[in-house]
Every structure is written in structure tokens, then in C-alpha cells.
Amino acid sequence: MSSKIDLHIHTTCSDGLFSPKQVIDMARKNGVDTIAISDHDSIEAYSDELFDYAKKCNIKLIPAVEISTIMPANNGVGTVGVHILGYNFDLKNKSFLKQMKKLGNVRKAYLYDVSKKLKEFGYKVRLSKLDQIKSVTKAHISRDITSNPENEKLLKKTFGHIPNMGEFIETIMNEGCPAYVKKLTVSPQKASEIIHNAGGKVVVAHPVAYRYEDGLDEKDIENLAKSIHADGIETNYLYLDKNNNLIDECDIWNSLAKKLNLFTTIGSD
């Protein structure tokens, strides 16, 4: 009997659109029997009640998190943002919980700093609304900007149209862009250490994204995986670029995982 698995799902505890319970309901409706909620720098979704609800719905729920990290760029100029997934760690590990709190505080500081910069360019930011989100992300901020009618004139002047979230982030907010703000966060190595120390497994998230957003190739991902003592790679992942082109490089990354003797994961993100 075949199984349907999704090990990379976000909820309203980070930049997802549905609550943890709604995600479980949707998994059951779509015949997905194993899921992992991997919110950005947050494990707020997890509770005894949620595990009980998942069990009641015949859904296997695996503890997970997606930690945002920064590492130096290969050319020595600037940095590259890399996401590290953690699975099956101890949700009650005190050191792990302390680190998650720190990462949450980093996101809040980033929100204030980037909002100030966006306002300098004339964008209206609904800061009081965004400030209520515990694990606020670039996606939250981008969605707020692009969906606000007060920004319509400026967006059309800048882009020629109303951009989607990804296009706004990659054009306005990422490194080298007008409203870039450096987020003081952990290195990939530190993220791996945090996850391993809590008994979890470390996975390099969506390497295909780094090729198209940061210019990293297979050798770069190989070096990254080795440097963080990764247990796996998220190889089975379809990437949607800022122009809504669907890119399938699963074969490339599955081959790399096989070469490195690492397990593979699948996720919709």
C-alpha cells in the first residue's frame, strides 16, 4: 500500500495560511498520511492536543522546524541565506527551546528594521498587524505590501504590475536589493548543532532554490551538507520561481544525496 508524505508544511505559526489543525484536516482530505509541520524558526504549532488530534485523524505527525541561517557567499562578497530543516527532535529539550526563542526575537528585530527601510522607499507597512505574528517572515511582509491598496501606485511604477510575493522579495528585499536588511541569525553549522543536540535529524532544505536565487551549484550543496554533518537533503521538491515557472530538478539532487549516502525527503513547502 502506497503512502502520501509531505515533510515541509507551514502553518499560521509562521508564513502558512492555515492553522495546524486545518493542515491536518487538509492532509486527511487529500489522503496524505504522514506530515511534518516545519514552520520558520518556530515549533509553536506543536502541542499534546495537536498530536492527539493527528492520531485521531490517522495522520502521523513528525516534529519539524525550518531554521533560517546565513553563510558567506562563495566569492567572499556578501552572504547567502540557507534553510536547514530539523526532524524528530525532542520538543521539550530546554536548550533547543531557548534557541527557538532567540531566533523568534531575531525575526522581530528584522521586522522593525526592514519596515523602516521600506517606508523610506514610500511603501505603506501595516506594522501593528505584522507585529502580532510571532514568527514573522519575509513572506508575511511581502504579502502585506503587495496586498495593500495604498501601495498599488508605487508597485505599478516599480514593477509595471502588482508583483507576487516572491517577485517582491527577490527584487526589493533580498541581499543586493534596495530594502535589504541583514538579519543577525545563526550559521548553518550552528543550526545543525542545535538540532543534533536535541536528538534530531538535519536536512538541507530545497537546494534547487539556492541554485536559482543564489547561484549555488551541486558542489556548493555538497560542501554545505558535509560542513553541517547533514543526515539528509530535501531532494524531492518542485521549485516555483518569481515568474511562476515550475522547475523540477529532483533527479539532480537525488543523485547528489545518493553520492553522499544521505537520506532524501519530500515536501511541498
mmCIF file of N, CA, C and O in Angstrom, residues 4-11 14-16 23 32 34-42 46 60-68 82-87 107 137 203-210 233-239 264-269:
data_model
loop_
_atom_site.group_PDB
_atom_site.id
_atom_site.type_symbol
_atom_site.label_atom_id
_atom_site.label_comp_id
_atom_site.label_asym_id
_atom_site.label_seq_id
_atom_site.Cartn_x
_atom_site.Cartn_y
_atom_site.Cartn_z
ATOM 1 N N LYS A 4 1.236 8.686 1.108
ATOM 2 C CA LYS A 4 1.449 10.058 0.685
ATOM 3 C C LYS A 4 2.087 10.808 1.846
ATOM 4 O O LYS A 4 1.596 10.762 2.971
ATOM 5 N N ILE A 5 3.210 11.473 1.554
ATOM 6 C CA ILE A 5 4.008 12.107 2.597
ATOM 7 C C ILE A 5 4.324 13.553 2.208
ATOM 8 O O ILE A 5 4.646 13.831 1.053
ATOM 9 N N ASP A 6 4.240 14.455 3.166
ATOM 10 C CA ASP A 6 4.662 15.846 2.954
ATOM 11 C C ASP A 6 5.396 16.298 4.216
ATOM 12 O O ASP A 6 4.774 16.480 5.265
ATOM 13 N N LEU A 7 6.703 16.470 4.094
ATOM 14 C CA LEU A 7 7.526 16.787 5.259
ATOM 15 C C LEU A 7 7.963 18.253 5.312
ATOM 16 O O LEU A 7 8.909 18.597 6.017
ATOM 17 N N HIS A 8 7.272 19.108 4.578
ATOM 18 C CA HIS A 8 7.620 20.538 4.605
ATOM 19 C C HIS A 8 6.341 21.356 4.434
ATOM 20 O O HIS A 8 5.975 21.756 3.329
ATOM 21 N N ILE A 9 5.692 21.607 5.564
ATOM 22 C CA ILE A 9 4.425 22.348 5.560
ATOM 23 C C ILE A 9 4.518 23.503 6.556
ATOM 24 O O ILE A 9 5.029 23.341 7.660
ATOM 25 N N HIS A 10 3.995 24.661 6.152
ATOM 26 C CA HIS A 10 3.955 25.816 7.044
ATOM 27 C C HIS A 10 2.521 26.106 7.482
ATOM 28 O O HIS A 10 1.573 25.842 6.738
ATOM 29 N N THR A 11 2.386 26.635 8.672
ATOM 30 C CA THR A 11 1.073 26.980 9.217
ATOM 31 C C THR A 11 1.049 28.459 9.578
ATOM 32 O O THR A 11 2.012 29.199 9.341
ATOM 33 N N SER A 14 3.899 30.399 11.258
ATOM 34 C CA SER A 14 4.917 31.183 10.543
ATOM 35 C C SER A 14 4.226 31.807 9.337
ATOM 36 O O SER A 14 3.337 32.638 9.519
ATOM 37 N N ASP A 15 4.577 31.413 8.106
ATOM 38 C CA ASP A 15 4.000 32.115 6.958
ATOM 39 C C ASP A 15 2.979 31.283 6.185
ATOM 40 O O ASP A 15 2.695 31.570 5.017
ATOM 41 N N GLY A 16 2.400 30.277 6.823
ATOM 42 C CA GLY A 16 1.341 29.498 6.186
ATOM 43 C C GLY A 16 -0.003 30.188 6.289
ATOM 44 O O GLY A 16 -0.180 31.142 7.058
ATOM 45 N N VAL A 23 -4.356 22.149 8.755
ATOM 46 C CA VAL A 23 -3.382 21.409 7.943
ATOM 47 C C VAL A 23 -3.628 19.911 8.068
ATOM 48 O O VAL A 23 -3.593 19.173 7.073
ATOM 49 N N VAL A 32 -3.110 12.264 2.550
ATOM 50 C CA VAL A 32 -1.721 12.330 2.999
ATOM 51 C C VAL A 32 -1.658 11.774 4.412
ATOM 52 O O VAL A 32 -2.347 12.276 5.310
ATOM 53 N N THR A 34 1.305 11.045 6.326
ATOM 54 C CA THR A 34 2.455 11.430 7.150
ATOM 55 C C THR A 34 2.846 12.865 6.817
ATOM 56 O O THR A 34 3.104 13.179 5.650
ATOM 57 N N ILE A 35 2.890 13.718 7.838
ATOM 58 C CA ILE A 35 3.247 15.118 7.598
ATOM 59 C C ILE A 35 4.225 15.609 8.670
ATOM 60 O O ILE A 35 4.335 15.032 9.749
ATOM 61 N N ALA A 36 4.921 16.690 8.321
ATOM 62 C CA ALA A 36 5.767 17.393 9.282
ATOM 63 C C ALA A 36 5.496 18.883 9.116
ATOM 64 O O ALA A 36 5.601 19.413 8.007
ATOM 65 N N ILE A 37 5.103 19.528 10.192
ATOM 66 C CA ILE A 37 4.919 20.974 10.187
ATOM 67 C C ILE A 37 6.276 21.602 10.480
ATOM 68 O O ILE A 37 6.815 21.445 11.571
ATOM 69 N N SER A 38 6.833 22.267 9.472
ATOM 70 C CA SER A 38 8.190 22.809 9.608
ATOM 71 C C SER A 38 8.150 24.326 9.488
ATOM 72 O O SER A 38 8.622 24.904 8.511
ATOM 73 N N ASP A 39 7.559 24.967 10.477
ATOM 74 C CA ASP A 39 7.455 26.423 10.463
ATOM 75 C C ASP A 39 8.826 27.070 10.608
ATOM 76 O O ASP A 39 9.766 26.482 11.146
ATOM 77 N N HIS A 40 8.925 28.304 10.143
ATOM 78 C CA HIS A 40 10.189 29.034 10.202
ATOM 79 C C HIS A 40 10.546 29.412 11.636
ATOM 80 O O HIS A 40 9.822 30.174 12.291
ATOM 81 N N ASP A 41 11.644 28.869 12.125
ATOM 82 C CA ASP A 41 12.190 29.236 13.437
ATOM 83 C C ASP A 41 11.145 29.163 14.543
ATOM 84 O O ASP A 41 11.184 29.937 15.502
ATOM 85 N N SER A 42 10.218 28.226 14.413
ATOM 86 C CA SER A 42 9.136 28.128 15.398
ATOM 87 C C SER A 42 8.612 26.697 15.502
ATOM 88 O O SER A 42 8.444 26.007 14.491
ATOM 89 N N TYR A 46 3.232 22.824 17.670
ATOM 90 C CA TYR A 46 3.182 21.525 18.326
ATOM 91 C C TYR A 46 2.677 21.603 19.762
ATOM 92 O O TYR A 46 3.086 22.460 20.550
ATOM 93 N N LYS A 60 0.194 10.571 10.806
ATOM 94 C CA LYS A 60 1.447 10.542 11.542
ATOM 95 C C LYS A 60 2.067 11.927 11.487
ATOM 96 O O LYS A 60 2.355 12.444 10.403
ATOM 97 N N LEU A 61 2.275 12.535 12.636
ATOM 98 C CA LEU A 61 2.802 13.891 12.725
ATOM 99 C C LEU A 61 4.235 13.853 13.255
ATOM 100 O O LEU A 61 4.475 13.384 14.363
ATOM 101 N N ILE A 62 5.174 14.332 12.453
ATOM 102 C CA ILE A 62 6.593 14.314 12.810
ATOM 103 C C ILE A 62 7.041 15.716 13.226
ATOM 104 O O ILE A 62 6.842 16.674 12.475
ATOM 105 N N PRO A 63 7.647 15.872 14.399
ATOM 106 C CA PRO A 63 8.156 17.186 14.819
ATOM 107 C C PRO A 63 9.180 17.714 13.821
ATOM 108 O O PRO A 63 10.072 16.979 13.386
ATOM 109 N N ALA A 64 9.058 18.982 13.462
ATOM 110 C CA ALA A 64 9.984 19.568 12.492
ATOM 111 C C ALA A 64 10.090 21.071 12.698
ATOM 112 O O ALA A 64 9.260 21.690 13.354
ATOM 113 N N VAL A 65 11.131 21.644 12.100
ATOM 114 C CA VAL A 65 11.340 23.089 12.119
ATOM 115 C C VAL A 65 12.213 23.441 10.921
ATOM 116 O O VAL A 65 12.976 22.593 10.431
ATOM 117 N N GLU A 66 12.079 24.662 10.432
ATOM 118 C CA GLU A 66 12.950 25.155 9.366
ATOM 119 C C GLU A 66 13.693 26.371 9.898
ATOM 120 O O GLU A 66 13.089 27.417 10.134
ATOM 121 N N ILE A 67 14.993 26.208 10.093
ATOM 122 C CA ILE A 67 15.792 27.284 10.672
ATOM 123 C C ILE A 67 16.466 28.091 9.562
ATOM 124 O O ILE A 67 17.132 27.534 8.684
ATOM 125 N N SER A 68 16.274 29.402 9.609
ATOM 126 C CA SER A 68 16.906 30.296 8.636
ATOM 127 C C SER A 68 18.325 30.594 9.085
ATOM 128 O O SER A 68 18.550 30.978 10.232
ATOM 129 N N VAL A 82 20.455 30.303 3.821
ATOM 130 C CA VAL A 82 20.218 28.870 3.640
ATOM 131 C C VAL A 82 19.266 28.382 4.734
ATOM 132 O O VAL A 82 19.402 28.782 5.888
ATOM 133 N N HIS A 83 18.319 27.544 4.367
ATOM 134 C CA HIS A 83 17.378 26.996 5.338
ATOM 135 C C HIS A 83 17.769 25.569 5.699
ATOM 136 O O HIS A 83 18.051 24.748 4.825
ATOM 137 N N ILE A 84 17.780 25.295 6.994
ATOM 138 C CA ILE A 84 18.119 23.964 7.498
ATOM 139 C C ILE A 84 16.890 23.381 8.189
ATOM 140 O O ILE A 84 16.330 23.982 9.107
ATOM 141 N N LEU A 85 16.474 22.214 7.729
ATOM 142 C CA LEU A 85 15.325 21.524 8.313
ATOM 143 C C LEU A 85 15.776 20.581 9.419
ATOM 144 O O LEU A 85 16.812 19.920 9.294
ATOM 145 N N GLY A 86 14.985 20.532 10.481
ATOM 146 C CA GLY A 86 15.246 19.607 11.568
ATOM 147 C C GLY A 86 14.043 18.710 11.785
ATOM 148 O O GLY A 86 12.899 19.176 11.714
ATOM 149 N N TYR A 87 14.280 17.423 12.034
ATOM 150 C CA TYR A 87 13.180 16.460 12.211
ATOM 151 C C TYR A 87 13.402 15.578 13.437
ATOM 152 O O TYR A 87 14.536 15.257 13.789
ATOM 153 N N ARG A 107 13.712 37.582 14.443
ATOM 154 C CA ARG A 107 12.709 37.892 13.420
ATOM 155 C C ARG A 107 11.976 39.191 13.740
ATOM 156 O O ARG A 107 11.637 39.969 12.842
ATOM 157 N N THR A 137 7.911 36.520 8.815
ATOM 158 C CA THR A 137 8.838 36.179 7.742
ATOM 159 C C THR A 137 8.801 37.226 6.629
ATOM 160 O O THR A 137 7.923 38.091 6.598
ATOM 161 N N VAL A 203 18.544 18.234 7.792
ATOM 162 C CA VAL A 203 18.308 18.116 6.356
ATOM 163 C C VAL A 203 18.525 19.469 5.677
ATOM 164 O O VAL A 203 18.027 20.499 6.151
ATOM 165 N N VAL A 204 19.259 19.464 4.567
ATOM 166 C CA VAL A 204 19.419 20.683 3.764
ATOM 167 C C VAL A 204 18.121 20.919 2.997
ATOM 168 O O VAL A 204 17.697 20.077 2.204
ATOM 169 N N ALA A 205 17.467 22.053 3.255
ATOM 170 C CA ALA A 205 16.192 22.340 2.607
ATOM 171 C C ALA A 205 16.384 22.771 1.153
ATOM 172 O O ALA A 205 17.363 23.425 0.812
ATOM 173 N N HIS A 206 15.437 22.379 0.306
ATOM 174 C CA HIS A 206 15.288 22.786 -1.100
ATOM 175 C C HIS A 206 16.545 23.351 -1.781
ATOM 176 O O HIS A 206 16.613 24.557 -2.082
ATOM 177 N N PRO A 207 17.544 22.516 -2.059
ATOM 178 C CA PRO A 207 18.762 23.010 -2.722
ATOM 179 C C PRO A 207 18.491 23.644 -4.083
ATOM 180 O O PRO A 207 19.236 24.532 -4.514
ATOM 181 N N VAL A 208 17.427 23.202 -4.746
ATOM 182 C CA VAL A 208 17.094 23.785 -6.054
ATOM 183 C C VAL A 208 16.874 25.286 -5.944
ATOM 184 O O VAL A 208 17.209 26.050 -6.862
ATOM 185 N N ALA A 209 16.339 25.756 -4.814
ATOM 186 C CA ALA A 209 16.075 27.187 -4.638
ATOM 187 C C ALA A 209 17.365 27.988 -4.604
ATOM 188 O O ALA A 209 17.434 29.111 -5.126
ATOM 189 N N TYR A 210 18.403 27.409 -4.008
ATOM 190 C CA TYR A 210 19.670 28.142 -3.890
ATOM 191 C C TYR A 210 20.360 28.300 -5.243
ATOM 192 O O TYR A 210 21.114 29.240 -5.459
ATOM 193 N N ILE A 233 18.891 15.368 2.544
ATOM 194 C CA ILE A 233 18.680 16.512 1.649
ATOM 195 C C ILE A 233 17.232 16.471 1.162
ATOM 196 O O ILE A 233 16.703 15.401 0.841
ATOM 197 N N GLU A 234 16.606 17.633 1.102
ATOM 198 C CA GLU A 234 15.236 17.718 0.579
ATOM 199 C C GLU A 234 15.319 17.740 -0.953
ATOM 200 O O GLU A 234 15.301 18.789 -1.585
ATOM 201 N N THR A 235 15.399 16.559 -1.511
ATOM 202 C CA THR A 235 15.647 16.411 -2.944
ATOM 203 C C THR A 235 14.379 16.471 -3.784
ATOM 204 O O THR A 235 14.392 16.920 -4.927
ATOM 205 N N ASN A 236 13.290 15.977 -3.228
ATOM 206 C CA ASN A 236 12.036 15.864 -3.978
ATOM 207 C C ASN A 236 11.174 17.102 -3.712
ATOM 208 O O ASN A 236 10.285 17.102 -2.863
ATOM 209 N N TYR A 237 11.493 18.149 -4.477
ATOM 210 C CA TYR A 237 10.925 19.467 -4.233
ATOM 211 C C TYR A 237 10.801 20.184 -5.570
ATOM 212 O O TYR A 237 11.784 20.344 -6.291
ATOM 213 N N LEU A 238 9.599 20.617 -5.900
ATOM 214 C CA LEU A 238 9.368 21.360 -7.143
ATOM 215 C C LEU A 238 9.449 22.845 -6.840
ATOM 216 O O LEU A 238 8.743 23.348 -5.963
ATOM 217 N N TYR A 239 10.315 23.547 -7.577
ATOM 218 C CA TYR A 239 10.583 24.957 -7.299
ATOM 219 C C TYR A 239 9.794 25.858 -8.236
ATOM 220 O O TYR A 239 9.789 25.670 -9.449
ATOM 221 N N THR A 264 16.769 11.049 1.713
ATOM 222 C CA THR A 264 16.079 12.105 0.971
ATOM 223 C C THR A 264 14.706 12.369 1.591
ATOM 224 O O THR A 264 14.104 11.471 2.180
ATOM 225 N N THR A 265 14.242 13.611 1.434
ATOM 226 C CA THR A 265 12.908 13.943 1.919
ATOM 227 C C THR A 265 12.118 14.624 0.806
ATOM 228 O O THR A 265 12.670 15.050 -0.215
ATOM 229 N N ILE A 266 10.819 14.723 1.037
ATOM 230 C CA ILE A 266 9.900 15.337 0.063
ATOM 231 C C ILE A 266 9.023 16.343 0.800
ATOM 232 O O ILE A 266 8.589 16.109 1.923
ATOM 233 N N GLY A 267 8.796 17.476 0.139
ATOM 234 C CA GLY A 267 7.959 18.492 0.778
ATOM 235 C C GLY A 267 7.393 19.473 -0.218
ATOM 236 O O GLY A 267 7.991 19.733 -1.267
ATOM 237 N N SER A 268 6.244 20.023 0.116
ATOM 238 C CA SER A 268 5.590 20.991 -0.764
ATOM 239 C C SER A 268 5.954 22.426 -0.423
ATOM 240 O O SER A 268 5.848 23.320 -1.247
ATOM 241 N N ASP A 269 6.381 22.650 0.858
ATOM 242 C CA ASP A 269 6.727 23.987 1.318
ATOM 243 C C ASP A 269 5.548 24.939 1.116
ATOM 244 O O ASP A 269 5.740 26.050 0.587
#
